[in-house]
């Protein structure tokens, strides 16, 4: 059938509607003539049928020719580049065999899906290059199927052709394929990928998350192999090579154990590497894990110059802390390493020495994991160390901006920006300039010089103030290849010489090939107490020019390889801090105790020796400030930050400003109490936890048992998951069995995940367990062989087939073609018909048309349609008109002529009916219509006497009306 209904249940209304139509026919007004009654019945029946069909959603299925085929290409890492190119060529070959009305489209996918071409009958094989930029480290086939289905045109046969290895690791492709069947979309598949049998992969390295000192444990390595293979397994602990062992791999899963025993408390990172000759996918031959040995409180001391902080280290060791003392450039790069310490001490460490990434990890360790932080001052810290606007400032209890009543000298900074010759160089330059801008205070001055065809200021040296305008200009900066440093450095010198700033600094950003400035200019710059630092990135010449400028200007030289361009913002943060040294106040003062605190308990106010300098700061609102300087600035401040505690000491702990403190008898007590107050406070919970990672999801399982071995039920457990990039997510664990709690979280990034399980009671965390899990490599390398089982199931569920590109009959445009139909909705037309018929129904029942009127209407219709001209009017009509005109003249003559004899003063009135009776025409020939003849005048020259006209017609008006009614009834019968 070519017809269908969208709401067929409405069709049952036809029975009562037609019954009502028949009832109306028999009970309708009998005064209607039979032909009018039957006409009205038919019209009303048509109205009822049209309305019911409209409600039922009558549609006509119009045939549609052509097949819509959208190819879905896998661009993930698990598909070799050669096969990706072969798949693209196959699309072109298949599209060339399509028929006239067929349409072709293209979707590419990996971690996400992208639409390259919508379904169209225009296809140019020379322009089918894949331009979409997608992350290849995952395979989300389900997202590709959904996007492909959404890209089809509304009508026509719809077919998706999936060209993939089927190794999905995100989403559920089978569920997505099942959801496409009701939409009329079929799914064909073409397998891709290397063949198995030549791969071995390390699945996981299993370690307990936490052990006791001296406790023996096994490191378990899970390895899968496609075939019997021989290999070598190497073992590392904290990047220290422990040894290797030959292993014989069997097809399937293999388990190897290495006994371990750790005598010293601390955080240990283990790593294994498998070497197999002829392995096709070496990326999946490594794994890592972490274990923590609990013992004495662990403290990490990070120093700008470790040798100068020996007294502080000795003071901490005297309190039975386990202290690890390192330089700033050796700070941990993973959150799981930061969390292994109970407290972190920074001694005179600049923000640029740590870098933004490490500062973010440190902030998360304090806020989310309860690690303590103590920041000891110096000339590289706080505002002088570029802490302003960094995550480190957010953690500390003091602000880098001083009180408005304390005005410090301002600094001035000029950046000289040179265009680099590597991909993304200008964007890197913009990011570094923005990092320097963000580090300056509103009263500091900044200017940017560049060459973009002419040597000019991007914006001249001026106060920073509101940074939005400068940031907008930097974001649009496009510098070119600078020919010479001379003129730009001359402009920078002139602007800084005129500035009233107390500290002036120039940073030159270049690849080192412009011509150097003159020695005279460098001498003039140095004479004005202006310092110069140089940053050379991607240099393709010797760095002699850049080194000479930095040495002559009293600054520092940095050489950064192109592959380490991400370090440039940290360098500019560090260099811009040169002009922030005005925040350092080097005047002797004696500390003053302003409030009681647990940190300074047991030390009288008069006991504190003098200090010779500090960095000016302002306390935050919730911070406690037990010690202040002679000017009222904070010297010691502390507060609670998230789950951890943070302490700020704005002077130093070494010989520069605290030389009298080094010999103070309470020096060790002071720093011991500070470190003790900051230690992690969360108790270790007696949980047994395990994390498994699979298909982009992490599964956390916790077993809660008390000391007697009884299950602990109905606990409020939450887990804070921190990704390798520092993103935080709080998940709630649900109880799934006696003492067992489970939760899931996404793991789509490669690296170490930190999971902090906390037991909550009365709105506060009471116990915690910190553990780590690592995504060692992209899951794209977990399987080397195509997943033929999934691909076949996709074809079955999707109503398609597994295609062989070598078979012409398997061309997706040729096999299993079906005629499809486009439903055309008739709802609107049926309603229009019902409205027109309703008007006709009213007309048939309410309007009576006589024969004369019908003839007149048909004549008009023939005149309109066929241009028919009627015959001239009959002569009787002209005679009647002439008689009426003659009668009018008689009446006028009688009313104006004088009376001859009058039996009474008034002549008798003529009967009223006589005025409407025409006179009989005289025997003379009738006048023509153009020249009607008037009646002959009387002898006296007046009108004819009244008695000479014809007599009035008998009967009254009532009689005539009755006669007309009788005629109408006779016509009706």
Coordinates of N, CA and C in Angstrom, one line a residue, residues 417-419 450-455 479-488 510-517 545:
X417 N 60.5 41.0 22.1 CA 59.9 39.7 21.6 C 60.4 39.6 20.1
X418 N 61.0 38.4 19.8 CA 61.5 38.1 18.5 C 60.7 36.8 18.0
X419 N 60.3 36.9 16.7 CA 59.6 35.7 16.1 C 60.5 34.5 16.0
X450 N 58.6 44.9 19.8 CA 58.7 43.8 18.8 C 58.9 44.4 17.4
X451 N 59.2 43.4 16.5 CA 59.3 43.8 15.0 C 58.3 43.0 14.2
X452 N 57.4 43.7 13.5 CA 56.4 43.1 12.7 C 56.4 43.7 11.3
X453 N 57.6 44.1 10.8 CA 57.7 44.9 9.6 C 58.3 46.2 9.9
X454 N 58.1 46.6 11.2 CA 58.7 47.9 11.7 C 59.0 47.7 13.1
X455 N 60.0 48.3 13.6 CA 60.4 48.2 15.1 C 59.5 49.2 15.8
X479 N 54.8 38.8 16.3 CA 56.1 39.4 16.0 C 56.8 38.7 14.9
X480 N 57.7 39.3 14.2 CA 58.4 38.7 13.1 C 59.9 38.5 13.4
X481 N 60.6 38.2 12.4 CA 62.0 37.8 12.5 C 62.9 39.1 12.6
X482 N 63.3 39.4 13.8 CA 64.0 40.7 14.1 C 65.4 40.7 13.5
X483 N 65.7 41.7 12.7 CA 67.0 41.8 12.1 C 68.1 42.1 13.0
X484 N 67.9 43.0 14.0 CA 68.9 43.5 14.9 C 68.4 43.9 16.2
X485 N 69.1 43.7 17.3 CA 68.7 44.1 18.6 C 68.9 45.6 18.9
X486 N 69.7 46.3 18.1 CA 70.2 47.6 18.4 C 69.0 48.6 18.7
X487 N 68.2 48.8 17.7 CA 67.1 49.8 17.8 C 66.1 49.5 18.9
X488 N 65.7 48.3 19.0 CA 64.7 47.9 20.1 C 65.3 48.1 21.5
X510 N 64.5 35.4 22.1 CA 64.9 35.4 20.7 C 65.5 34.0 20.4
X511 N 65.8 33.7 19.1 CA 66.5 32.5 18.8 C 68.0 32.8 18.6
X512 N 68.4 34.0 18.8 CA 69.8 34.3 18.8 C 70.4 34.8 17.5
X513 N 69.7 34.9 16.4 CA 70.3 35.2 15.1 C 70.3 36.7 14.8
X514 N 69.5 37.6 15.5 CA 69.6 39.0 15.2 C 71.0 39.6 15.5
X515 N 71.3 40.7 14.8 CA 72.6 41.3 15.0 C 72.7 41.9 16.5
X516 N 73.9 41.8 17.1 CA 74.0 42.2 18.5 C 74.0 43.7 18.7
X517 N 73.6 44.2 19.9 CA 73.7 45.6 20.1 C 75.1 46.0 20.3
X545 N 75.9 35.7 21.3 CA 75.3 37.0 21.4 C 74.4 37.1 22.6

